[in-house]
XYZ file of C-alpha atoms in Angstrom:
722
model
C 104.257 100.179 45.871
C 103.952 102.759 48.247
C 107.506 105.102 48.602
C 108.775 105.581 51.684
C 107.069 109.538 52.333
C 103.973 108.048 52.243
C 104.457 105.547 54.597
C 106.348 107.772 57.241
C 103.113 110.942 56.588
C 100.918 106.954 57.881
C 102.849 107.046 60.581
C 102.678 110.647 61.875
C 99.184 110.662 61.341
C 98.332 107.651 63.247
C 100.906 109.041 65.895
C 99.554 108.541 69.168
C 101.031 112.417 69.801
C 98.113 114.133 67.096
C 96.225 111.257 68.726
C 96.100 112.297 72.245
C 96.319 116.328 70.393
C 92.799 116.372 69.158
C 91.400 114.564 71.856
C 92.355 116.966 74.650
C 91.450 119.980 71.668
C 88.166 118.240 71.538
C 87.614 116.767 75.046
C 87.023 113.924 74.583
C 88.502 112.024 77.884
C 84.194 112.879 78.685
C 81.549 110.504 77.813
C 78.164 111.735 77.695
C 74.803 109.523 77.618
C 71.246 109.849 77.694
C 68.636 106.868 79.091
C 66.199 106.886 76.461
C 64.287 103.290 77.264
C 66.628 100.386 77.879
C 69.399 102.180 75.990
C 71.980 104.763 76.683
C 72.310 106.733 74.174
C 75.729 109.156 73.533
C 75.431 113.124 73.065
C 78.265 115.270 71.897
C 78.458 119.163 71.913
C 73.991 118.879 72.654
C 73.875 117.827 76.092
C 71.457 119.657 78.434
C 74.510 119.818 81.127
C 78.308 119.290 81.314
C 80.740 117.888 83.426
C 82.813 121.175 84.914
C 86.773 119.556 85.012
C 89.467 121.546 86.221
C 92.396 120.517 84.097
C 94.417 120.087 86.970
C 91.915 117.681 87.999
C 91.553 116.015 84.842
C 95.295 115.519 84.666
C 95.206 113.447 87.304
C 92.681 111.620 86.376
C 94.521 107.577 85.991
C 91.064 105.743 85.907
C 87.756 105.182 84.287
C 85.485 106.891 86.575
C 81.270 107.227 86.106
C 78.913 110.024 87.149
C 74.856 108.645 86.950
C 72.798 111.348 87.326
C 69.084 110.957 88.333
C 66.043 113.974 88.474
C 63.911 112.998 91.149
C 61.139 115.513 92.043
C 63.431 118.347 91.618
C 66.702 117.480 92.978
C 69.749 114.989 91.404
C 71.478 112.104 92.598
C 74.469 111.473 91.534
C 76.682 108.681 92.086
C 79.870 108.549 91.448
C 81.164 105.340 91.220
C 84.873 103.940 90.634
C 85.155 100.135 90.369
C 87.308 98.466 93.221
C 87.941 102.319 94.425
C 85.284 103.726 95.467
C 81.396 104.652 95.650
C 79.381 107.518 96.750
C 75.828 109.170 96.550
C 75.300 112.785 96.127
C 72.021 114.623 96.512
C 72.212 118.093 94.695
C 69.332 121.033 95.144
C 70.847 122.432 91.586
C 71.847 120.835 88.930
C 75.539 123.267 89.420
C 75.728 122.613 93.312
C 79.722 121.286 93.293
C 79.933 118.385 95.082
C 83.014 116.222 96.059
C 84.047 112.902 95.788
C 87.189 110.965 96.673
C 88.970 112.482 93.802
C 88.283 116.065 93.691
C 85.438 118.821 93.504
C 83.007 118.280 90.298
C 80.471 120.355 89.467
C 77.676 120.682 86.661
C 77.757 123.575 84.084
C 73.625 123.554 82.347
C 73.259 124.480 79.176
C 69.232 123.549 80.059
C 66.965 122.023 82.460
C 67.378 118.279 82.301
C 64.172 115.967 81.974
C 62.193 115.231 84.447
C 62.574 111.759 85.605
C 65.830 112.172 83.205
C 68.205 109.896 83.818
C 72.013 110.641 82.312
C 75.865 109.278 82.658
C 78.744 110.616 82.425
C 81.705 108.386 81.650
C 85.226 109.899 82.758
C 88.455 108.291 81.601
C 92.403 108.472 81.570
C 94.774 110.589 78.628
C 95.892 106.963 78.401
C 92.807 105.224 78.151
C 91.030 107.590 75.511
C 93.930 107.450 73.728
C 93.856 103.849 73.074
C 90.755 103.550 72.724
C 91.038 106.359 69.673
C 94.189 105.079 68.288
C 92.807 101.355 68.052
C 89.566 102.817 65.769
C 91.609 104.735 63.636
C 92.520 103.167 60.415
C 94.594 105.018 57.797
C 95.271 103.240 54.502
C 96.501 104.757 50.791
C 92.696 104.812 48.659
C 93.832 101.945 46.368
C 97.734 100.477 46.004
C 98.462 102.906 42.989
C 97.707 105.920 44.395
C 99.321 107.741 47.386
C 95.999 109.723 48.750
C 95.158 108.696 52.444
C 92.207 107.510 53.783
C 90.987 107.410 56.829
C 88.231 106.365 58.295
C 86.999 105.366 62.055
C 84.008 104.131 63.819
C 82.340 105.600 66.148
C 78.215 105.398 67.871
C 77.817 109.456 67.470
C 78.600 110.610 63.556
C 79.002 114.364 64.411
C 81.754 112.916 67.266
C 83.533 111.177 63.831
C 83.232 113.549 61.915
C 85.295 116.531 64.710
C 87.207 114.119 65.171
C 88.530 113.536 62.276
C 88.411 116.933 61.092
C 90.441 118.080 63.853
C 93.101 115.461 63.534
C 94.024 116.184 59.352
C 94.044 119.988 61.112
C 96.294 119.288 63.420
C 98.366 117.297 60.742
C 98.814 120.222 58.390
C 99.611 122.542 61.570
C 102.374 119.723 62.833
C 103.211 119.637 58.442
C 103.370 123.206 58.551
C 105.668 123.287 61.744
C 108.384 120.716 60.415
C 108.429 122.759 57.459
C 109.495 125.988 58.676
C 111.651 124.607 61.894
C 114.756 125.403 59.330
C 113.275 128.839 58.657
C 112.081 129.879 61.941
C 115.306 128.216 63.528
C 117.859 131.110 61.073
C 115.149 134.047 61.685
C 116.136 133.297 65.577
C 119.746 133.476 64.537
C 119.610 136.516 62.193
C 117.809 137.886 64.932
C 120.997 137.047 67.258
C 123.084 138.750 64.577
C 120.926 141.422 64.431
C 120.736 142.582 67.963
C 124.081 142.154 67.845
C 125.246 144.140 64.498
C 122.061 147.720 65.607
C 124.135 147.505 68.715
C 127.680 148.616 67.630
C 126.680 150.311 64.209
C 124.474 152.845 66.724
C 127.902 151.967 68.711
C 130.501 153.641 65.726
C 127.673 156.326 64.697
C 127.529 157.990 67.928
C 131.276 158.039 67.575
C 131.565 159.566 63.901
C 128.596 162.080 65.573
C 130.801 162.326 68.678
C 134.047 163.829 66.672
C 132.618 165.555 64.629
C 131.607 167.889 67.439
C 134.206 168.165 69.438
C 136.466 168.448 66.354
C 134.001 171.038 64.471
C 134.161 169.705 61.257
C 131.937 170.264 58.383
C 133.760 168.495 55.128
C 136.458 167.048 54.559
C 139.450 168.451 52.191
C 139.258 167.887 48.403
C 141.660 165.631 48.377
C 141.243 163.477 51.472
C 137.730 163.252 49.624
C 139.410 162.138 46.693
C 141.175 159.567 48.413
C 138.333 158.480 49.722
C 135.900 158.063 47.125
C 139.196 156.562 45.097
C 139.147 153.623 48.040
C 135.582 153.029 48.107
C 135.956 150.525 45.798
C 138.114 148.429 47.375
C 136.370 149.130 51.062
C 133.250 147.764 49.821
C 134.895 144.976 48.694
C 136.572 144.624 51.832
C 133.613 145.466 54.134
C 131.363 142.572 51.687
C 134.364 139.993 52.883
C 134.312 141.179 56.003
C 130.475 140.449 56.710
C 130.639 137.229 54.554
C 133.223 136.168 57.218
C 131.409 137.069 59.946
C 128.352 135.198 59.471
C 130.862 131.750 58.670
C 132.498 132.630 62.207
C 128.703 132.357 63.416
C 127.577 129.523 61.949
C 131.045 127.818 62.613
C 130.058 128.869 66.549
C 126.395 127.188 66.443
C 127.782 123.876 64.866
C 130.656 123.796 67.198
C 128.252 124.338 70.337
C 127.673 120.860 72.185
C 123.746 122.496 73.346
C 123.516 122.360 69.220
C 123.645 118.630 68.287
C 121.452 117.079 65.922
C 119.979 120.898 65.673
C 119.244 122.209 62.421
C 122.095 124.905 60.583
C 120.856 128.655 59.532
C 120.411 127.443 56.337
C 121.057 130.831 54.063
C 122.747 133.359 55.540
C 126.051 132.127 53.470
C 124.690 131.865 50.307
C 128.086 132.342 48.291
C 128.727 129.252 48.083
C 126.662 126.681 46.640
C 128.313 123.313 47.552
C 128.177 124.424 51.277
C 124.730 125.393 51.378
C 123.536 122.647 49.558
C 125.723 120.240 52.560
C 124.150 122.422 55.301
C 120.762 122.164 53.478
C 121.179 118.219 53.362
C 122.379 118.523 56.672
C 118.861 120.008 57.700
C 117.054 117.277 55.603
C 118.253 115.010 57.865
C 117.890 116.384 61.053
C 114.018 116.341 60.230
C 114.122 113.234 58.953
C 115.115 111.766 62.647
C 112.630 114.234 64.328
C 109.477 112.919 62.499
C 111.400 109.626 63.307
C 112.136 109.870 66.773
C 107.854 110.575 67.248
C 107.468 106.465 66.273
C 110.718 105.052 67.109
C 113.055 104.807 70.802
C 116.492 105.999 70.975
C 117.901 102.047 69.904
C 115.355 101.644 67.462
C 118.126 100.672 63.559
C 116.051 103.294 61.342
C 117.211 105.704 64.021
C 120.577 104.478 64.743
C 121.753 105.048 61.498
C 119.886 108.284 60.815
C 122.351 109.453 63.661
C 124.843 107.798 61.220
C 123.933 109.855 58.215
C 123.661 113.410 60.667
C 127.433 112.429 61.854
C 128.626 111.954 58.908
C 127.078 114.785 57.199
C 128.247 116.808 59.708
C 131.524 116.247 59.081
C 130.627 117.091 55.318
C 129.544 120.485 56.996
C 132.600 121.649 58.368
C 135.202 120.693 56.385
C 132.840 122.918 53.698
C 132.594 125.402 56.258
C 136.656 125.453 56.598
C 137.243 125.724 53.494
C 135.153 128.778 52.981
C 136.648 129.977 55.533
C 139.860 130.143 54.837
C 138.826 130.883 51.191
C 137.370 134.464 52.747
C 140.231 134.896 55.012
C 142.530 135.230 51.713
C 139.814 137.209 49.594
C 140.006 139.599 53.313
C 143.909 139.964 53.229
C 143.971 140.635 49.551
C 142.098 143.511 49.867
C 143.112 144.547 53.373
C 146.603 144.674 51.275
C 145.790 147.006 48.390
C 143.998 149.031 50.733
C 147.452 149.720 51.571
C 148.417 151.257 49.152
C 145.214 153.596 49.337
C 145.444 154.051 53.292
C 149.738 155.399 53.436
C 148.588 158.262 50.645
C 146.157 159.347 53.133
C 148.765 160.071 55.633
C 149.132 162.917 54.195
C 145.956 164.019 55.298
C 145.858 166.434 58.350
C 145.309 164.323 61.569
C 141.568 164.575 62.301
C 140.487 164.036 58.933
C 142.669 160.893 58.572
C 141.184 159.960 62.046
C 137.823 160.362 60.968
C 138.023 158.702 58.067
C 138.818 155.114 59.765
C 135.759 156.087 61.980
C 133.547 157.070 58.722
C 134.899 153.073 57.230
C 134.179 151.122 60.488
C 130.722 153.007 59.864
C 130.027 151.576 56.764
C 131.578 147.787 57.583
C 128.549 147.989 59.914
C 126.035 149.214 58.158
C 126.348 146.898 55.126
C 126.662 144.098 57.379
C 123.327 145.274 59.226
C 121.550 145.633 55.556
C 122.372 142.582 54.727
C 120.978 141.486 57.632
C 117.650 142.584 57.703
C 117.242 142.211 53.927
C 117.706 138.375 55.047
C 114.765 139.008 58.130
C 112.665 140.089 55.172
C 113.599 137.100 52.944
C 112.799 134.990 56.050
C 109.693 136.418 57.037
C 107.884 135.722 53.320
C 108.879 132.304 53.478
C 107.053 132.016 57.081
C 103.757 133.602 55.560
C 103.887 131.783 52.467
C 104.828 128.427 54.028
C 101.562 125.643 52.913
C 100.994 121.883 54.164
C 102.404 118.410 51.340
C 99.166 117.486 52.404
C 95.972 118.332 50.814
C 92.479 117.705 52.391
C 90.632 116.191 49.406
C 86.853 115.893 50.862
C 86.456 116.815 54.798
C 84.722 113.795 57.232
C 81.847 112.954 56.417
C 79.457 109.939 57.583
C 78.487 106.841 55.681
C 75.412 106.208 53.943
C 74.311 102.477 55.699
C 76.289 101.885 59.142
C 78.973 99.990 58.844
C 78.240 98.524 63.260
C 76.845 96.247 63.845
C 76.021 95.386 60.725
C 72.613 93.736 60.147
C 73.290 90.666 57.987
C 75.768 89.140 59.706
C 73.819 89.423 63.171
C 71.009 87.833 61.295
C 72.663 84.613 59.417
C 74.848 84.009 62.376
C 71.658 84.406 64.837
C 70.131 81.684 62.581
C 73.001 79.711 62.151
C 73.658 79.699 66.441
C 69.606 79.417 66.046
C 69.984 75.902 64.616
C 73.959 74.764 66.087
C 73.115 76.168 69.449
C 70.165 73.338 70.228
C 72.408 70.798 68.643
C 75.594 71.040 70.280
C 73.192 71.537 73.623
C 71.284 67.937 72.660
C 74.619 66.224 72.047
C 76.208 67.713 75.884
C 72.978 67.026 77.412
C 73.754 63.141 75.435
C 77.286 63.539 76.417
C 77.042 64.333 79.579
C 74.392 62.985 80.975
C 74.133 59.197 82.676
C 71.066 58.830 83.466
C 67.993 56.942 81.889
C 66.124 59.422 79.600
C 64.908 57.075 76.774
C 62.219 54.964 77.774
C 62.359 52.416 74.247
C 66.201 53.034 74.649
C 66.103 51.476 78.028
C 63.863 48.315 77.282
C 66.754 47.519 74.239
C 69.270 47.132 77.535
C 67.334 45.277 79.378
C 67.001 41.613 79.346
C 64.490 41.221 82.443
C 60.523 41.179 81.182
C 60.079 45.239 80.954
C 56.082 45.566 82.821
C 55.774 49.443 81.715
C 55.747 52.331 82.499
C 54.601 54.885 85.259
C 53.117 58.864 84.670
C 54.067 61.709 86.800
C 50.517 61.950 88.145
C 49.089 65.459 88.302
C 48.189 65.136 91.440
C 50.414 65.683 94.165
C 49.231 62.964 96.522
C 50.668 59.079 97.293
C 47.921 57.265 96.503
C 46.915 58.016 92.813
C 44.872 54.308 92.223
C 41.442 55.178 93.632
C 37.644 53.674 93.668
C 36.399 55.744 90.223
C 39.588 57.356 89.308
C 40.330 56.611 84.871
C 43.114 58.763 85.236
C 46.167 58.060 82.970
C 48.506 57.791 85.895
C 45.567 54.877 86.762
C 45.332 53.520 83.691
C 49.168 52.205 83.691
C 49.111 50.707 86.945
C 45.880 48.896 85.823
C 48.665 47.700 82.698
C 51.260 47.156 84.735
C 49.330 44.920 87.306
C 48.113 42.753 83.861
C 51.452 42.549 82.902
C 52.794 40.856 86.353
C 49.847 38.424 86.349
C 50.948 36.709 83.337
C 54.418 36.727 85.117
C 52.801 35.261 87.819
C 50.431 32.903 86.143
C 46.901 32.009 86.644
C 46.856 29.544 89.641
C 44.698 30.156 91.742
C 47.724 31.121 95.692
C 48.325 33.377 96.905
C 51.417 35.611 95.539
C 54.366 37.189 96.976
C 56.062 40.123 94.979
C 59.291 42.074 96.982
C 59.395 45.816 94.949
C 62.549 46.849 94.880
C 65.301 49.171 93.637
C 69.209 50.551 92.962
C 69.014 53.022 95.426
C 66.260 55.132 97.176
C 64.135 58.391 95.592
C 63.398 56.186 92.956
C 59.474 55.687 93.458
C 59.401 52.177 94.824
C 57.352 52.694 97.864
C 54.787 55.061 95.605
C 54.739 51.680 93.045
C 54.064 49.438 95.981
C 51.792 51.323 97.127
C 49.612 51.956 94.412
C 50.043 48.226 92.674
C 48.299 47.024 96.019
C 45.902 49.138 95.596
C 45.181 48.041 91.616
C 45.035 44.298 92.654
C 42.847 45.113 95.690
C 40.529 47.173 93.788
C 39.735 43.159 91.774
C 38.140 42.157 95.292
C 41.350 40.249 95.979
C 42.438 40.162 99.094
C 46.287 42.107 99.381
C 48.532 43.168 102.347
C 51.269 45.908 101.531
C 54.129 45.355 104.041
C 57.032 47.212 104.365
C 60.364 45.085 104.939
C 62.613 47.902 104.110
C 63.029 47.791 107.566
C 66.395 50.500 107.287
C 64.353 53.016 105.866
C 60.657 52.637 106.496
C 58.625 55.168 104.094
C 54.864 53.422 104.955
C 53.518 55.121 107.177
C 54.683 58.478 105.817
C 53.020 58.028 103.081
C 49.165 56.037 104.208
C 49.939 58.964 106.533
C 49.597 56.673 110.013
C 51.173 58.134 112.298
C 51.984 55.055 114.654
C 54.752 53.744 113.086
C 56.480 51.564 115.821
C 54.057 49.029 115.755
C 55.655 47.136 113.244
C 57.604 44.219 111.134
C 60.506 43.962 113.469
C 58.542 43.960 116.751
C 57.049 40.361 115.255
C 60.247 39.461 114.333
C 62.546 40.277 117.605
C 59.757 39.167 119.764
C 58.467 35.357 119.659
C 55.356 35.644 121.913
C 54.259 37.899 119.202
C 51.184 36.824 116.573
C 52.103 37.853 113.177
C 47.775 39.144 113.387
C 48.992 41.364 115.840
C 50.088 43.764 113.575
C 48.367 43.269 110.674
C 46.276 47.314 110.295
C 43.167 48.475 107.304
C 44.934 51.070 104.778
C 42.511 53.716 105.129
C 42.181 53.893 101.396
C 40.279 50.887 100.733
C 38.685 47.589 102.583
C 40.853 45.096 100.888
C 44.002 46.394 101.646
C 45.794 46.078 105.194
C 49.438 47.054 105.789
C 52.310 45.570 107.666
C 54.580 48.090 108.720
C 58.580 48.084 109.424
C 58.189 49.656 112.730
C 61.177 50.099 114.839
C 64.469 50.414 112.804
C 66.179 47.501 114.277
C 69.962 47.388 114.931
C 70.366 43.879 113.071
C 67.890 44.214 110.417
C 69.872 41.258 108.402
C 70.087 38.640 111.701
C 65.934 39.871 111.701
C 65.319 38.641 108.296
C 66.668 35.591 107.665
C 64.912 34.651 110.759
C 62.527 31.484 110.397
C 59.481 33.580 112.572
C 59.383 35.877 109.060
C 59.155 32.591 106.892
C 55.653 31.091 109.259
C 54.557 34.476 108.983
C 54.539 34.664 105.277
C 52.821 30.681 104.983
C 50.364 32.479 107.309
C 49.342 35.446 105.724
C 49.593 33.196 101.952
C 46.372 31.339 103.668
C 44.444 35.199 104.095
C 45.726 36.713 101.401
C 45.493 36.107 97.797
C 48.090 38.788 97.178
C 51.348 40.063 99.430
C 53.184 42.946 97.972
C 56.358 43.671 99.614
C 58.182 48.095 99.396
C 61.956 46.139 100.212
C 65.198 47.598 101.027
C 67.615 49.015 97.731
C 69.522 46.058 96.176
C 72.114 49.010 95.242
C 72.719 49.300 98.907
C 71.993 47.013 100.857
C 71.718 42.599 100.795
C 68.150 42.617 102.016
C 66.474 42.024 99.878
C 68.356 38.731 98.329
C 67.541 37.326 101.875
C 63.541 37.778 101.443
C 63.936 36.156 97.877
C 63.598 32.388 99.645
C 59.727 33.613 100.373
C 58.767 35.380 96.760
C 57.606 34.455 93.700
C 57.984 37.041 91.189
C 60.302 40.745 91.820
C 59.269 44.725 90.748
C 62.510 46.390 89.433
C 61.579 50.064 89.842
C 63.561 53.050 87.650
C 63.232 55.864 87.321
C 63.760 57.857 84.654
C 66.165 61.279 84.650
C 67.040 59.718 88.055
C 68.403 56.228 88.243
C 72.082 55.863 86.323
C 72.103 53.975 82.840
C 74.959 51.898 84.972
C 71.280 50.421 86.489
C 70.633 48.466 83.113
C 73.863 46.150 83.141
C 73.302 45.865 86.936
C 69.771 44.479 86.559
C 70.867 42.529 83.408
C 73.506 40.844 85.671
C 70.612 39.936 88.637
C 68.704 38.505 85.672
C 71.248 36.082 84.391
C 72.809 35.167 87.718
C 69.226 34.907 88.877
C 70.072 35.763 92.595
C 65.988 37.105 92.439
C 62.887 34.990 91.035
C 60.869 36.239 88.264
C 62.580 39.611 87.984
C 60.802 42.296 85.853
C 61.475 45.632 85.464
C 59.186 49.241 85.621
C 60.157 53.198 84.617
C 58.937 55.149 86.743
C 59.057 59.134 86.124
C 57.636 59.078 83.040
C 56.173 62.185 81.154
C 54.505 59.852 78.631
C 50.837 61.002 80.418
C 48.520 60.698 76.939
C 49.866 57.897 75.579
C 46.804 56.002 75.161
C 46.400 55.491 78.030
C 42.958 57.319 80.675
C 40.454 57.978 77.337
C 37.975 58.183 79.350
C 40.156 61.507 81.950
C 40.670 63.249 78.777
C 37.117 62.227 77.788
C 35.353 64.146 80.405
C 38.462 67.326 80.412
C 36.930 68.108 77.221
C 34.189 68.294 78.290
C 34.192 70.662 80.739
C 36.363 72.364 78.467
C 33.012 72.812 76.290
C 34.431 70.674 73.481
C 31.791 68.311 73.005
C 28.031 68.341 74.437
C 27.387 65.193 75.147
C 28.411 63.783 78.386
C 28.708 59.702 78.829
C 26.217 59.170 82.587
C 28.344 58.074 85.155
C 28.722 53.697 85.979
C 29.723 52.299 88.926
C 33.672 50.199 88.458
C 31.352 47.167 88.258
C 29.242 48.115 85.484
C 32.603 49.498 83.353
C 33.646 46.180 84.573
C 30.901 44.738 83.047
C 31.159 46.730 79.864
C 34.722 45.712 79.555
C 34.578 42.254 79.657
C 31.535 42.328 77.040
C 33.583 44.543 74.676
C 35.727 41.775 74.355
C 33.600 39.425 73.420
C 33.182 37.843 77.014
C 29.325 36.927 79.036
C 31.048 36.280 81.792
C 33.092 38.283 83.842
C 35.672 36.005 85.985
C 35.259 36.051 89.303
């Protein structure tokens, strides 16, 4: 496993503090993009112009601000936008012209002129946003589980930007490591400087005192006796001077430790070297303090590790204090012993003349100060050498480099994902559509769910007209109506009497009026006398389909006025001579009462004598019961269902009507299907192909009667039915 030191270094190098310093150093809070085609390409250190922002304004930005710059006929349109805060537009005659926004004044500094019609975008982010972004981008890990080497990587669209970020981050990490390493030395250097300044002043004062004493007393040389005593005492003076120097330094260290301002601060390390135990205690204490400093960068005050570090520092501090007290006591004992021995020579010097004796005392103080000064100067030089030779513990193996292949987006993965989505999405869409859709979609499936006879399907007409069945028309939709007419004829039977057919549906909009009208036209083309009646008296629509403006004169007037005759309400359809129409008329307040009137039965009996086929467009049975009231006069009922419109529940509704025999001869038609080329309309397709030049021969156009004769001859009948 990794050592604790390696884990600590990984935490330091990925800390927000170092990332923030890197961002500030490189100015990564400003992103510059140039539009090329449909994409914006990020540029770094090769921008034609830069956004100039004062440090004060930069520090005040707490959210993203977007600048869009567009060159327009020598001028520059600048749009400044901050989401949900403000939006402003500025026209600049010069790219470097300042412009004022709600957050402050900005300007651009150009290194070259922007491109003609060029479009640029600059995003200015808050420091918190960028630090968070790069914190998530930066990945710090070991090369492998057996190595202490650390690998740094970052995913970035701009290669140069990524390399500069990593190189700068590593450089700042090294400087930070050197700074940590030099904290103890720097702290000691400051301590020695303070002491040296004090000793320098004291030495200057004592030397001045020696000079003044000599000048005032005209002393040029000491007597031979005094000189002999002084030389004899020099050994004890040197020892005493050294002890005084050490005691002076230990007192300074003690004052430093006892000072409340230096709580959890480093202790000067190499100023006390005579006692190895004290030096070792100070070193252990300083290392613990440095460790706490690193830990505090990534942990809060309540962190268990930080609390434990504080407890360890407190224990080491007590050890240092005990060692200082012990060393100080030893030095004081040694000094007192030196003073006692030196007193023996001092008593002998008393015989020396007063002036010379006083000079010897002053000279002794000078030597003590001088010795202390030389000691501190030596320590200062040692510390200076340590500072100059400090090197980071980490070493850069490779500078940042770009991978040969892009790491994101992964092309193969995207292609595979696109393939999978291309396969899954259609299945999912179909499944959800089938799950959520409650409309009738499939004709064959619908046909299997109903019990009533299935007459056929009617496709969507290519012509946007109400009447699609006309003389000579062989389009697919017309052929479908002919098939519908044939199937309905089988249900009605082959007897020659007149038939009454009701056309209904579940709800309005399913096309029952359209089916009624064109089914009537298809019977009229057989040279049968056909009457189309509009009995949907709650919502009459036949008048609009037939484009008849006079719609107030209809069946409701006949049923309400006993003085009228049914012949008065019959009008020509205008589409075929064999097709007549009776419209619904005025919407009555009592439709149900009118439909049960005996006058309706009389009218139908009279109309049967005049017409071969009577087709009645009735009300939707899903809304009102009007159609059930007309069942007494009908021979069959056509129930219209519309694909992708009628609910699937209509199948059950139709089965209930069929089982309970509520409507005579019930059969079903599916309207609005898309299968217009399912075999019907051969003549139409043939004619279409001729017009497109796909065939060279076109059969001569025959009349309807001639084509009908050909049809009967083709099925082996010598004579067509009457």
